Structures are given as C-alpha cells and as structure tokens.
mmCIF file of C-alpha atoms and ligand atoms in Angstrom:
data_model
loop_
_atom_site.group_PDB
_atom_site.id
_atom_site.type_symbol
_atom_site.label_atom_id
_atom_site.label_comp_id
_atom_site.label_asym_id
_atom_site.label_seq_id
_atom_site.Cartn_x
_atom_site.Cartn_y
_atom_site.Cartn_z
ATOM 1 C CA UNK A 1053 -40.783 15.964 -2.106
ATOM 2 C CA UNK A 1054 -41.736 12.951 0.319
ATOM 3 C CA UNK A 1055 -40.774 10.470 -2.612
ATOM 4 C CA UNK A 1056 -37.357 12.204 -2.586
ATOM 5 C CA UNK A 1057 -37.008 11.499 1.133
ATOM 6 C CA UNK A 1058 -38.079 8.032 1.052
ATOM 7 C CA UNK A 1059 -35.212 7.243 -1.868
ATOM 8 C CA UNK A 1060 -32.845 8.928 0.483
ATOM 9 C CA UNK A 1061 -33.830 6.676 3.626
ATOM 10 C CA UNK A 1062 -33.774 3.698 1.276
ATOM 11 C CA UNK A 1063 -30.376 4.483 -0.134
ATOM 12 C CA UNK A 1064 -29.075 5.246 3.396
ATOM 13 C CA UNK A 1065 -30.440 2.456 5.317
ATOM 14 C CA UNK A 1066 -28.017 0.003 4.343
ATOM 15 C CA UNK A 1067 -25.220 2.253 5.731
ATOM 16 C CA UNK A 1068 -27.168 2.949 9.090
ATOM 17 C CA UNK A 1069 -27.187 -1.096 9.334
ATOM 18 C CA UNK A 1070 -24.067 -1.514 8.915
ATOM 19 C CA UNK A 1071 -22.615 1.482 11.444
ATOM 20 C CA UNK A 1072 -25.090 -0.431 13.704
ATOM 21 C CA UNK A 1073 -23.740 -3.638 13.193
ATOM 22 C CA UNK A 1074 -20.211 -2.753 13.940
ATOM 23 C CA UNK A 1075 -20.929 -1.020 16.808
ATOM 24 C CA UNK A 1076 -22.708 -4.436 18.071
ATOM 25 C CA UNK A 1077 -19.362 -6.148 17.361
ATOM 26 C CA UNK A 1078 -17.305 -4.784 19.949
ATOM 27 C CA UNK A 1079 -19.921 -5.744 22.622
ATOM 28 C CA UNK A 1080 -20.018 -9.386 21.708
ATOM 29 C CA UNK A 1081 -17.518 -12.094 22.675
ATOM 30 C CA UNK A 1082 -17.083 -14.246 19.704
ATOM 31 C CA UNK A 1083 -15.829 -17.846 20.293
ATOM 32 C CA UNK A 1084 -13.993 -20.342 17.795
ATOM 33 C CA UNK A 1085 -13.557 -23.958 18.376
ATOM 34 C CA UNK A 1086 -11.117 -23.733 15.502
ATOM 35 C CA UNK A 1087 -8.900 -21.059 17.238
ATOM 36 C CA UNK A 1088 -9.009 -22.975 20.686
ATOM 37 C CA UNK A 1089 -7.982 -26.187 18.907
ATOM 38 C CA UNK A 1090 -4.815 -24.271 16.955
ATOM 39 C CA UNK A 1091 -3.517 -22.669 19.771
ATOM 40 C CA UNK A 1092 -4.122 -25.891 22.205
ATOM 41 C CA UNK A 1093 -1.706 -27.526 19.485
ATOM 42 C CA UNK A 1094 0.798 -24.656 19.232
ATOM 43 C CA UNK A 1095 1.220 -24.859 23.042
ATOM 44 C CA UNK A 1096 1.630 -28.695 22.957
ATOM 45 C CA UNK A 1097 4.267 -28.765 20.007
ATOM 46 C CA UNK A 1098 6.220 -25.581 21.655
ATOM 47 C CA UNK A 1099 10.011 -25.800 20.905
ATOM 48 C CA UNK A 1100 11.992 -23.708 23.333
ATOM 49 C CA UNK A 1101 14.758 -21.651 21.529
ATOM 50 C CA UNK A 1102 18.313 -23.714 21.547
ATOM 51 C CA UNK A 1103 21.835 -22.279 20.486
ATOM 52 C CA UNK A 1104 23.660 -24.028 17.443
ATOM 53 C CA UNK A 1105 26.183 -26.437 17.686
ATOM 54 C CA UNK A 1106 29.979 -24.827 18.185
ATOM 55 C CA UNK A 1107 30.884 -27.013 14.966
ATOM 56 C CA UNK A 1108 28.126 -25.178 13.105
ATOM 57 C CA UNK A 1109 29.498 -21.933 13.742
ATOM 58 C CA UNK A 1110 33.240 -23.183 13.005
ATOM 59 C CA UNK A 1111 32.135 -24.349 9.735
ATOM 60 C CA UNK A 1112 30.736 -21.273 8.479
ATOM 61 C CA UNK A 1113 31.565 -19.676 4.927
ATOM 62 C CA UNK A 1114 30.424 -16.686 2.913
ATOM 63 C CA UNK A 1115 29.637 -17.515 -0.373
ATOM 64 C CA UNK A 1116 30.737 -13.820 -1.330
ATOM 65 C CA UNK A 1117 33.423 -12.905 0.541
ATOM 66 C CA UNK A 1118 36.810 -14.560 1.629
ATOM 67 C CA UNK A 1119 37.433 -15.311 5.214
ATOM 68 C CA UNK A 1120 40.942 -16.018 6.386
ATOM 69 C CA UNK A 1121 43.097 -16.359 9.781
ATOM 70 C CA UNK A 1122 45.584 -13.647 11.007
ATOM 71 C CA UNK A 1123 48.202 -13.840 13.292
ATOM 72 C CA UNK A 1124 48.256 -10.277 14.534
ATOM 73 C CA UNK A 1125 44.650 -9.128 15.481
ATOM 74 C CA UNK A 1126 42.975 -7.193 18.049
ATOM 75 C CA UNK A 1127 41.344 -9.677 20.609
ATOM 76 C CA UNK A 1128 37.487 -9.494 20.570
ATOM 77 C CA UNK A 1129 35.911 -7.576 23.408
ATOM 78 C CA UNK A 1130 31.979 -7.416 24.009
ATOM 79 C CA UNK A 1131 30.378 -5.632 21.068
ATOM 80 C CA UNK A 1132 28.462 -3.041 23.294
ATOM 81 C CA UNK A 1133 32.220 -1.924 24.589
ATOM 82 C CA UNK A 1134 33.597 -1.878 21.569
ATOM 83 C CA UNK A 1135 30.725 0.075 19.971
ATOM 84 C CA UNK A 1136 30.490 2.834 22.663
ATOM 85 C CA UNK A 1137 34.243 3.125 22.698
ATOM 86 C CA UNK A 1138 34.505 3.671 19.066
ATOM 87 C CA UNK A 1139 31.601 6.259 18.911
ATOM 88 C CA UNK A 1140 33.562 8.402 21.457
ATOM 89 C CA UNK A 1141 36.777 8.471 19.305
ATOM 90 C CA UNK A 1142 34.769 9.038 16.195
ATOM 91 C CA UNK A 1143 32.724 11.862 17.507
ATOM 92 C CA UNK A 1144 35.062 14.700 16.752
ATOM 93 C CA UNK A 1145 35.384 13.236 13.062
ATOM 94 C CA UNK A 1146 31.969 12.727 12.262
ATOM 95 C CA UNK A 1147 30.843 16.058 13.621
ATOM 96 C CA UNK A 1148 31.636 17.244 10.012
ATOM 97 C CA UNK A 1149 29.519 16.927 6.955
ATOM 98 C CA UNK A 1150 30.358 13.153 5.942
ATOM 99 C CA UNK A 1151 28.134 11.611 7.970
ATOM 100 C CA UNK A 1152 25.127 13.831 7.237
ATOM 101 C CA UNK A 1153 25.864 13.231 3.797
ATOM 102 C CA UNK A 1154 25.657 9.541 3.772
ATOM 103 C CA UNK A 1155 22.983 9.729 6.740
ATOM 104 C CA UNK A 1156 24.548 7.219 8.371
ATOM 105 C CA UNK A 1157 23.520 7.125 12.412
ATOM 106 C CA UNK A 1158 27.046 7.363 13.772
ATOM 107 C CA UNK A 1159 26.291 5.038 16.553
ATOM 108 C CA UNK A 1160 26.197 2.268 14.064
ATOM 109 C CA UNK A 1161 29.362 3.175 12.427
ATOM 110 C CA UNK A 1162 32.039 -0.034 12.566
ATOM 111 C CA UNK A 1163 34.617 1.249 10.398
ATOM 112 C CA UNK A 1164 35.220 4.538 8.448
ATOM 113 C CA UNK A 1165 38.075 5.532 6.015
ATOM 114 C CA UNK A 1166 38.973 7.795 3.276
ATOM 115 C CA UNK A 1167 41.535 7.145 0.640
ATOM 116 C CA UNK A 1168 41.909 10.048 -2.122
ATOM 117 C CA UNK A 1169 38.461 11.148 -2.936
ATOM 118 C CA UNK A 1170 36.629 7.491 -1.770
ATOM 119 C CA UNK A 1171 34.985 7.504 1.455
ATOM 120 C CA UNK A 1172 33.725 4.220 2.867
ATOM 121 C CA UNK A 1173 31.690 3.624 5.834
ATOM 122 C CA UNK A 1174 30.831 0.124 6.920
ATOM 123 C CA UNK A 1175 27.603 0.354 9.448
ATOM 124 C CA UNK A 1176 24.949 -1.627 11.165
ATOM 125 C CA UNK A 1177 21.359 -1.026 10.119
ATOM 126 C CA UNK A 1178 18.414 -2.154 12.102
ATOM 127 C CA UNK A 1179 16.017 -1.528 9.279
ATOM 128 C CA UNK A 1180 12.881 -0.578 10.592
ATOM 129 C CA UNK A 1181 13.068 -2.803 13.403
ATOM 130 C CA UNK A 1182 14.806 -3.159 17.069
ATOM 131 C CA UNK A 1183 14.169 -6.267 18.001
ATOM 132 C CA UNK A 1184 16.381 -8.212 15.660
ATOM 133 C CA UNK A 1185 20.016 -8.174 15.134
ATOM 134 C CA UNK A 1186 21.166 -5.595 12.756
ATOM 135 C CA UNK A 1187 22.476 -6.075 9.252
ATOM 136 C CA UNK A 1188 25.686 -4.733 8.199
ATOM 137 C CA UNK A 1189 25.852 -1.941 5.176
ATOM 138 C CA UNK A 1190 28.489 -0.575 3.360
ATOM 139 C CA UNK A 1191 28.239 3.496 2.266
ATOM 140 C CA UNK A 1192 30.381 4.443 -0.843
ATOM 141 C CA UNK A 1193 31.408 7.887 -2.111
ATOM 142 C CA UNK A 1194 34.035 8.376 -4.947
ATOM 143 C CA UNK A 1195 33.506 11.919 -4.818
ATOM 144 C CA UNK A 1196 34.744 13.145 -1.423
ATOM 145 C CA UNK A 1197 31.103 12.306 0.015
ATOM 146 C CA UNK A 1198 29.057 14.096 -2.437
ATOM 147 C CA UNK A 1199 26.979 11.249 -3.598
ATOM 148 C CA UNK A 1200 26.542 7.775 -2.011
ATOM 149 C CA UNK A 1201 25.744 4.243 -2.910
ATOM 150 C CA UNK A 1202 24.515 1.908 -0.320
ATOM 151 C CA UNK A 1203 25.132 -1.719 -0.456
ATOM 152 C CA UNK A 1204 23.946 -4.620 1.674
ATOM 153 C CA UNK A 1205 26.436 -6.953 2.699
ATOM 154 C CA UNK A 1206 24.552 -10.302 3.526
ATOM 155 C CA UNK A 1207 26.319 -10.398 6.813
ATOM 156 C CA UNK A 1208 24.168 -10.073 10.092
ATOM 157 C CA UNK A 1209 25.969 -9.046 13.200
ATOM 158 C CA UNK A 1210 26.924 -10.630 15.431
ATOM 159 C CA UNK A 1211 26.202 -14.325 14.612
ATOM 160 C CA UNK A 1212 28.172 -15.756 13.434
ATOM 161 C CA UNK A 1213 30.360 -13.021 12.501
ATOM 162 C CA UNK A 1214 31.235 -10.078 14.597
ATOM 163 C CA UNK A 1215 33.223 -7.082 13.561
ATOM 164 C CA UNK A 1216 35.884 -4.983 15.731
ATOM 165 C CA UNK A 1217 35.499 -1.185 15.335
ATOM 166 C CA UNK A 1218 38.793 -0.975 17.331
ATOM 167 C CA UNK A 1219 40.633 -2.996 14.699
ATOM 168 C CA UNK A 1220 44.047 -1.211 13.682
ATOM 169 C CA UNK A 1221 43.866 -2.955 10.321
ATOM 170 C CA UNK A 1222 43.387 -0.575 7.782
ATOM 171 C CA UNK A 1223 39.959 -0.468 5.966
ATOM 172 C CA UNK A 1224 41.305 -0.605 2.363
ATOM 173 C CA UNK A 1225 44.082 -3.644 1.293
ATOM 174 C CA UNK A 1226 46.683 -3.184 -1.242
ATOM 175 C CA UNK A 1227 43.920 -4.796 -3.803
ATOM 176 C CA UNK A 1228 41.568 -1.969 -3.404
ATOM 177 C CA UNK A 1229 39.434 -4.423 -1.432
ATOM 178 C CA UNK A 1230 37.641 -3.872 1.974
ATOM 179 C CA UNK A 1231 38.946 -5.849 4.928
ATOM 180 C CA UNK A 1232 37.991 -6.005 7.975
ATOM 181 C CA UNK A 1233 38.752 -8.152 11.448
ATOM 182 C CA UNK A 1234 36.035 -10.433 12.775
ATOM 183 C CA UNK A 1235 35.552 -13.415 14.855
ATOM 184 C CA UNK A 1236 33.040 -15.820 14.896
ATOM 185 C CA UNK A 1237 30.417 -15.687 17.685
ATOM 186 C CA UNK A 1238 27.596 -18.158 18.907
ATOM 187 C CA UNK A 1239 24.305 -17.079 20.257
ATOM 188 C CA UNK A 1240 23.984 -18.784 23.953
ATOM 189 C CA UNK A 1241 20.520 -16.983 24.826
ATOM 190 C CA UNK A 1242 17.374 -15.761 22.958
ATOM 191 C CA UNK A 1243 16.924 -12.341 21.604
ATOM 192 C CA UNK A 1244 13.670 -10.540 22.920
ATOM 193 C CA UNK A 1245 12.527 -6.891 22.824
ATOM 194 C CA UNK A 1246 14.274 -5.187 25.454
ATOM 195 C CA UNK A 1247 16.861 -7.871 26.438
ATOM 196 C CA UNK A 1248 20.120 -8.215 24.023
ATOM 197 C CA UNK A 1249 21.122 -11.701 23.531
ATOM 198 C CA UNK A 1250 24.285 -13.041 24.749
ATOM 199 C CA UNK A 1251 27.132 -14.576 22.637
ATOM 200 C CA UNK A 1252 30.314 -16.543 23.226
ATOM 201 C CA UNK A 1253 33.531 -16.414 21.337
ATOM 202 C CA UNK A 1254 33.875 -19.413 19.060
ATOM 203 C CA UNK A 1255 37.039 -18.011 17.242
ATOM 204 C CA UNK A 1256 39.108 -15.065 17.003
ATOM 205 C CA UNK A 1257 41.605 -13.543 14.590
ATOM 206 C CA UNK A 1258 39.936 -13.839 11.304
ATOM 207 C CA UNK A 1259 39.936 -11.366 8.645
ATOM 208 C CA UNK A 1260 36.940 -10.819 6.045
ATOM 209 C CA UNK A 1261 37.687 -9.449 2.562
ATOM 210 C CA UNK A 1262 34.792 -7.808 0.633
ATOM 211 C CA UNK A 1263 35.116 -6.768 -2.987
ATOM 212 C CA UNK A 1264 33.196 -3.626 -3.869
ATOM 213 C CA UNK A 1265 32.476 -5.482 -7.402
ATOM 214 C CA UNK A 1266 30.744 -8.312 -5.417
ATOM 215 C CA UNK A 1267 28.633 -6.001 -3.503
ATOM 216 C CA UNK A 1268 27.425 -4.486 -6.627
ATOM 217 C CA UNK A 1269 27.020 -7.553 -8.925
ATOM 218 C CA UNK A 1270 23.144 -8.315 -10.492
ATOM 219 C CA UNK A 1271 23.739 -11.331 -12.531
ATOM 220 C CA UNK A 1272 20.283 -11.479 -13.922
ATOM 221 C CA UNK A 1273 19.758 -7.866 -14.044
ATOM 222 C CA UNK A 1274 16.400 -7.495 -12.203
ATOM 223 C CA UNK A 1275 17.609 -4.876 -9.964
ATOM 224 C CA UNK A 1276 18.261 -6.647 -6.839
ATOM 225 C CA UNK A 1277 21.966 -7.562 -6.230
ATOM 226 C CA UNK A 1278 23.167 -11.260 -6.067
ATOM 227 C CA UNK A 1279 23.404 -10.701 -2.128
ATOM 228 C CA UNK A 1280 20.093 -9.286 -1.756
ATOM 229 C CA UNK A 1281 18.776 -12.222 -3.519
ATOM 230 C CA UNK A 1282 20.588 -14.496 -1.333
ATOM 231 C CA UNK A 1283 18.609 -12.647 1.519
ATOM 232 C CA UNK A 1284 15.140 -13.165 -0.181
ATOM 233 C CA UNK A 1285 15.986 -16.393 -1.607
ATOM 234 C CA UNK A 1286 15.111 -15.607 -5.145
ATOM 235 C CA UNK A 1287 17.255 -16.980 -8.008
ATOM 236 C CA UNK A 1288 19.987 -14.706 -8.776
ATOM 237 C CA UNK A 1289 20.236 -16.276 -12.165
ATOM 238 C CA UNK A 1290 16.628 -15.576 -13.231
ATOM 239 C CA UNK A 1291 15.008 -12.291 -13.497
ATOM 240 C CA UNK A 1292 11.720 -13.451 -12.586
ATOM 241 C CA UNK A 1293 11.923 -16.120 -9.918
ATOM 242 C CA UNK A 1294 7.931 -16.920 -9.654
ATOM 243 C CA UNK A 1295 7.284 -16.475 -13.402
ATOM 244 C CA UNK A 1296 4.472 -13.903 -12.977
ATOM 245 C CA UNK A 1297 5.847 -11.564 -15.555
ATOM 246 C CA UNK A 1298 7.229 -9.102 -12.777
ATOM 247 C CA UNK A 1299 10.915 -9.016 -12.390
ATOM 248 C CA UNK A 1300 12.066 -9.618 -8.901
ATOM 249 C CA UNK A 1301 13.488 -6.195 -8.109
ATOM 250 C CA UNK A 1302 9.911 -4.903 -8.643
ATOM 251 C CA UNK A 1303 7.755 -7.744 -7.521
ATOM 252 C CA UNK A 1304 6.134 -7.126 -3.812
ATOM 253 C CA UNK A 1305 5.954 -10.861 -3.780
ATOM 254 C CA UNK A 1306 8.960 -12.327 -5.923
ATOM 255 C CA UNK A 1307 8.558 -15.863 -4.622
ATOM 256 C CA UNK A 1308 5.264 -17.198 -4.794
ATOM 257 C CA UNK A 1309 2.670 -16.882 -7.709
ATOM 258 C CA UNK A 1310 -0.244 -18.836 -6.118
ATOM 259 C CA UNK A 1311 -3.673 -18.391 -7.490
ATOM 260 C CA UNK A 1312 -5.681 -15.987 -5.537
ATOM 261 C CA UNK A 1313 -8.919 -16.705 -3.685
ATOM 262 C CA UNK A 1314 -11.395 -14.506 -1.770
ATOM 263 C CA UNK A 1315 -9.792 -15.173 1.541
ATOM 264 C CA UNK A 1316 -6.559 -13.794 -0.028
ATOM 265 C CA UNK A 1317 -7.859 -10.480 0.118
ATOM 266 C CA UNK A 1318 -8.799 -10.782 3.657
ATOM 267 C CA UNK A 1319 -4.864 -11.529 4.370
ATOM 268 C CA UNK A 1320 -3.856 -8.782 2.066
ATOM 269 C CA UNK A 1321 -5.759 -6.292 4.366
ATOM 270 C CA UNK A 1322 -3.800 -7.453 7.141
ATOM 271 C CA UNK A 1323 -0.442 -7.322 5.558
ATOM 272 C CA UNK A 1324 -0.806 -4.141 3.909
ATOM 273 C CA UNK A 1325 -2.893 -1.849 5.854
ATOM 274 C CA UNK A 1326 -4.589 -3.477 8.763
ATOM 275 C CA UNK A 1327 -6.163 -0.009 9.790
ATOM 276 C CA UNK A 1328 -8.681 -0.027 6.838
ATOM 277 C CA UNK A 1329 -12.189 -1.510 8.214
ATOM 278 C CA UNK A 1330 -13.412 -2.626 4.494
ATOM 279 C CA UNK A 1331 -11.839 -5.227 2.352
ATOM 280 C CA UNK A 1332 -11.813 -5.183 -1.411
ATOM 281 C CA UNK A 1333 -12.060 -8.575 -2.741
ATOM 282 C CA UNK A 1334 -11.185 -7.455 -6.397
ATOM 283 C CA UNK A 1335 -7.477 -8.181 -7.701
ATOM 284 C CA UNK A 1336 -5.634 -4.992 -5.989
ATOM 285 C CA UNK A 1337 -3.962 -2.548 -8.555
ATOM 286 C CA UNK A 1338 -0.633 -3.685 -9.253
ATOM 287 C CA UNK A 1339 1.990 -1.967 -7.449
ATOM 288 C CA UNK A 1340 5.807 -2.060 -7.586
ATOM 289 C CA UNK A 1341 8.911 -2.324 -5.002
ATOM 290 C CA UNK A 1342 11.341 0.392 -4.945
ATOM 291 C CA UNK A 1343 14.416 0.749 -3.182
ATOM 292 C CA UNK A 1344 12.757 2.010 0.131
ATOM 293 C CA UNK A 1345 10.100 -0.715 0.185
ATOM 294 C CA UNK A 1346 9.904 -2.685 3.422
ATOM 295 C CA UNK A 1347 10.537 -6.312 3.271
ATOM 296 C CA UNK A 1348 8.703 -8.667 5.675
ATOM 297 C CA UNK A 1349 8.902 -12.477 6.087
ATOM 298 C CA UNK A 1350 5.824 -14.576 6.452
ATOM 299 C CA UNK A 1351 6.433 -18.470 6.902
ATOM 300 C CA UNK A 1352 3.241 -20.132 5.905
ATOM 301 C CA UNK A 1353 1.889 -23.127 4.136
ATOM 302 C CA UNK A 1354 -1.397 -21.668 3.521
ATOM 303 C CA UNK A 1355 -1.939 -21.041 -0.491
ATOM 304 C CA UNK A 1356 -4.604 -18.014 0.710
ATOM 305 C CA UNK A 1357 -1.723 -16.513 2.432
ATOM 306 C CA UNK A 1358 1.207 -17.300 0.289
ATOM 307 C CA UNK A 1359 -0.707 -15.359 -2.551
ATOM 308 C CA UNK A 1360 -1.020 -12.071 -1.391
ATOM 309 C CA UNK A 1361 -0.378 -9.318 -3.628
ATOM 310 C CA UNK A 1362 0.670 -6.422 -1.163
ATOM 311 C CA UNK A 1363 0.848 -2.692 -2.264
ATOM 312 C CA UNK A 1364 3.139 -1.154 0.315
ATOM 313 C CA UNK A 1365 5.555 -3.879 1.457
ATOM 314 C CA UNK A 1366 7.929 -6.723 -0.178
ATOM 315 C CA UNK A 1367 6.902 -9.941 1.426
ATOM 316 C CA UNK A 1368 8.829 -12.663 1.256
ATOM 317 C CA UNK A 1369 7.060 -16.047 1.660
ATOM 318 C CA UNK A 1370 8.717 -19.337 2.766
ATOM 319 C CA UNK A 1371 7.027 -22.447 3.303
ATOM 320 C CA UNK A 1372 7.839 -24.064 6.633
ATOM 321 C CA UNK A 1373 9.884 -26.783 5.131
ATOM 322 C CA UNK A 1374 11.791 -24.247 3.047
ATOM 323 C CA UNK A 1375 12.094 -21.695 5.983
ATOM 324 C CA UNK A 1376 13.606 -24.374 8.369
ATOM 325 C CA UNK A 1377 16.263 -25.110 5.706
ATOM 326 C CA UNK A 1378 17.321 -21.497 4.880
ATOM 327 C CA UNK A 1379 17.237 -20.142 8.277
ATOM 328 C CA UNK A 1380 20.151 -21.751 10.104
ATOM 329 C CA UNK A 1381 21.532 -18.515 11.182
ATOM 330 C CA UNK A 1382 19.312 -15.576 12.506
ATOM 331 C CA UNK A 1383 16.989 -14.618 9.275
ATOM 332 C CA UNK A 1384 17.634 -10.874 8.699
ATOM 333 C CA UNK A 1385 14.074 -9.731 8.267
ATOM 334 C CA UNK A 1386 10.918 -8.450 10.269
ATOM 335 C CA UNK A 1387 8.250 -11.516 10.502
ATOM 336 C CA UNK A 1388 4.798 -11.128 10.378
ATOM 337 C CA UNK A 1389 2.877 -13.978 12.007
ATOM 338 C CA UNK A 1390 -0.569 -14.365 10.579
ATOM 339 C CA UNK A 1391 -2.865 -16.877 12.056
ATOM 340 C CA UNK A 1392 -5.365 -18.898 9.934
ATOM 341 C CA UNK A 1393 -8.845 -17.606 9.425
ATOM 342 C CA UNK A 1394 -10.765 -19.192 12.214
ATOM 343 C CA UNK A 1395 -14.513 -19.468 11.584
ATOM 344 C CA UNK A 1396 -16.374 -18.058 14.332
ATOM 345 C CA UNK A 1397 -18.943 -20.596 16.081
ATOM 346 C CA UNK A 1398 -22.568 -20.500 15.137
ATOM 347 C CA UNK A 1399 -22.012 -17.595 12.524
ATOM 348 C CA UNK A 1400 -21.961 -17.591 8.764
ATOM 349 C CA UNK A 1401 -18.940 -15.642 6.834
ATOM 350 C CA UNK A 1402 -17.425 -14.694 10.191
ATOM 351 C CA UNK A 1403 -13.778 -15.294 10.921
ATOM 352 C CA UNK A 1404 -11.201 -14.338 13.718
ATOM 353 C CA UNK A 1405 -7.659 -13.927 12.725
ATOM 354 C CA UNK A 1406 -4.666 -12.357 14.009
ATOM 355 C CA UNK A 1407 -1.461 -10.534 13.141
ATOM 356 C CA UNK A 1408 1.585 -10.649 15.330
ATOM 357 C CA UNK A 1409 5.103 -9.182 15.102
ATOM 358 C CA UNK A 1410 7.947 -9.488 17.336
ATOM 359 C CA UNK A 1411 6.709 -6.393 19.553
ATOM 360 C CA UNK A 1412 2.762 -7.025 19.896
ATOM 361 C CA UNK A 1413 -0.177 -7.873 17.653
ATOM 362 C CA UNK A 1414 -3.832 -7.484 16.867
ATOM 363 C CA UNK A 1415 -7.061 -9.970 16.605
ATOM 364 C CA UNK A 1416 -9.461 -8.948 14.084
ATOM 365 C CA UNK A 1417 -13.269 -10.288 13.433
ATOM 366 C CA UNK A 1418 -13.859 -10.454 9.654
ATOM 367 C CA UNK A 1419 -17.297 -10.658 8.448
ATOM 368 C CA UNK A 1420 -19.200 -10.598 5.307
ATOM 369 C CA UNK A 1421 -22.086 -7.681 5.273
ATOM 370 C CA UNK A 1422 -24.185 -8.017 1.997
ATOM 371 C CA UNK A 1423 -21.407 -7.690 -0.622
ATOM 372 C CA UNK A 1424 -18.306 -6.440 1.228
ATOM 373 C CA UNK A 1425 -16.205 -7.680 4.060
ATOM 374 C CA UNK A 1426 -15.580 -5.968 6.976
ATOM 375 C CA UNK A 1427 -13.098 -6.021 9.841
ATOM 376 C CA UNK A 1428 -12.898 -4.892 13.271
ATOM 377 C CA UNK A 1429 -9.731 -5.077 15.833
ATOM 378 C CA UNK A 1430 -11.214 -7.130 18.938
ATOM 379 C CA UNK A 1431 -8.081 -7.258 20.854
ATOM 380 C CA UNK A 1432 -4.609 -5.972 20.937
ATOM 381 C CA UNK A 1433 -1.322 -6.768 22.972
ATOM 382 C CA UNK A 1434 2.267 -5.741 23.310
ATOM 383 C CA UNK A 1435 5.268 -7.773 24.421
HETATM 384 CA CA1 LIG B 756 19.430 -9.850 -9.472
HETATM 385 CA CA1 LIG B 757 16.494 -12.593 -9.715
HETATM 386 CA CA1 LIG B 758 7.883 -12.122 -10.236
#
C-alpha cells in the first residue's frame, strides 16, 4: 500500500511543482533588456499617419472592373448620411424574406435590385472587425432569393472608391453587368476604434461596371477567385503559391513555406489559441481552410513567425518590404502584431512576447519547464 502511495506521489510531483511555479509567475516582475531596446527603437522610428497624394487617388485603376465618367450623376454626400437615408427608404422593402435569406445586414446594403428571377444585393461587410473600413461584396440569387452566392469585389469602402446608395442608376446595365455610381475619395485623418476617418472628395461623377463572370473567375481552380487572390497576394495562375503541396484555397498559410523551429510553435500558440497555456512543440495536425476561415494579416521578417501553421485562421504573411509595396491603399484585413520573443534577463529558456490587434493586446511570459513550454498572460490592455 505504502509502495503505491509513494508511486502516486512520485507521479504527481512534477504536476504539483508545475502548478506552484506557475502560481509564482504572476507575482514576479520579469525584465528584458531586449524588450526595452526594441520598444525604444520603435518609439524613435515612429512614423505618424499621413494621407496619400491626391494624384495617387486620381490615378487609381481597378484591375477587374471598368471605371468611366458619366455626365448625369448623383452628387456625393457624406457616406453616413447616404447610408441612413437609404436604410430608411429600404426598411419597408426589406422587412420581407429576401434579406433574411441572404443574411445581409440591411444597414450595410449599398444597392438592391431584382430583374426577372435574379436578385442582387451589393453590400458592405466589416468581416469580423469594426475598426476597419468595410469590404464591398455582392450577394447573388438566380432563383428569387431561395439560394445565394456571395462574391468579394476586392473594393474597400471608402478609399479610393465610395459608392452612392442614393444613385438613380439602375443596378443592371443593358449587357447584364452591374453598374454603380462611385466617386474617388481621399482619407484625410487616421481611422481608430471609435473614430471614423474623414474623407475628402477628389473626383465625382464616375460609374464602376462589375461583370459577374469576373467576380466568379478562378483561373487556376484552387478555390480562391482571382479577386480573392489579389487580396491575399497569392498567385492567381498557380494553384499552390508557396509550393508546399496544399492548394491556396485550403492552405492556412498560403504565401510562405518556411522551415519550422521550436519558436514557431510558440508563435503558433499565440496566433491560434492564445488561451491555451501549454505549448506543443510537435508539428501540428494539418488543418485546412474553408469558406468561413478568418483571414488575418501578419507583417514580419522573422522566419520563426513566417512559418506558422495555424489550425483555425488563415494567416497571410508579408515581409515588411512586400507589405509596403502592396498596401498603398488601406489593406483590407485584420492585422495581428506579434512581437519578437524577448529573452527574460537572467533566466534560461524564458521569453516575454506580446500579441496586439487594433483594439487591444496581451503580453505573455513563455517558459520551458522540463520538456514542455508553458505560457501565462502577464498583462493585458485595450485601446
Ligand atoms: Ca484561384
Ligand atoms: Ca492561386
Ligand atoms: Ca500551398
């Protein structure tokens, strides 16, 4: 009997020690000279937000849709006024089932029209995150609203294109394409949580023509339309951009195929499920993207972070140079900022690391205990 008790205590001892050690974590203030240096440099190199030149707005072209001038147009008014006005006028029409079938929030509708059995809703979607400008989508039904398809247009509302819900122009033109009145706007103040950005009118009296076949086109058959690939900056003519054997439509990290390290697993636990406190270093079970997988943007030059294989999100990873080249206008994706792993002073195998989104963040202590890594949140903040 005593032998069994001794064995039980022996087996339980590491768990008890672990729990004790974790309890201590919260009471100690961990310091890192590496971290201090990193943030000192960040403050020194801080670049305040600045607007684009008007010429960059005026020279805007869309790779997928035509934009042309029209003589008889509805003048631009501030977007919020447009939207409220249109919402009121649509309310009675949308109390019927069409909107419920498409599950489009009526406050986000830019334009809705039916022709024969075809119904089309052009709408804005914030896609999981309010502190951003919305993307413009098209919901399409060819059977009187019984079934719907949803297409990403690649257009971000309001810079540089802003739509006009009060436009009298019919949504369908005589070729069966969608046509929408737009103007060119320039963002003149930064966008922050709780504060909408301000815009100024650069050019009015334009119409954008959207061909439904262009919205659906998937040149390489990888499950992402060419327009979605323009958003993720994957190759629209190569079904496996990073050559790792997983096609772009299913790949949860489609742009980067970088060798993993032990630190990659630590970063993965932050990207994927930063509430779990045990970090498994082994290669995670392969998971695949589907239509509902949330995309997040990570801009980093750190190969340990570039190589993450998330299980629940699609990470679009850019190097800093790539990002600067591609993000001329607002980049339409939620961004995750993950700090480097800062070595804790006078400790072996212990790091401080933070993860920040546009509305807050958490800092973690990550530490090796025996053969496993554990992490604990040491501070949190909201903006
Ligand atoms: Ca494709
Ligand atoms: Ca592709
Ligand atoms: Ca791939």
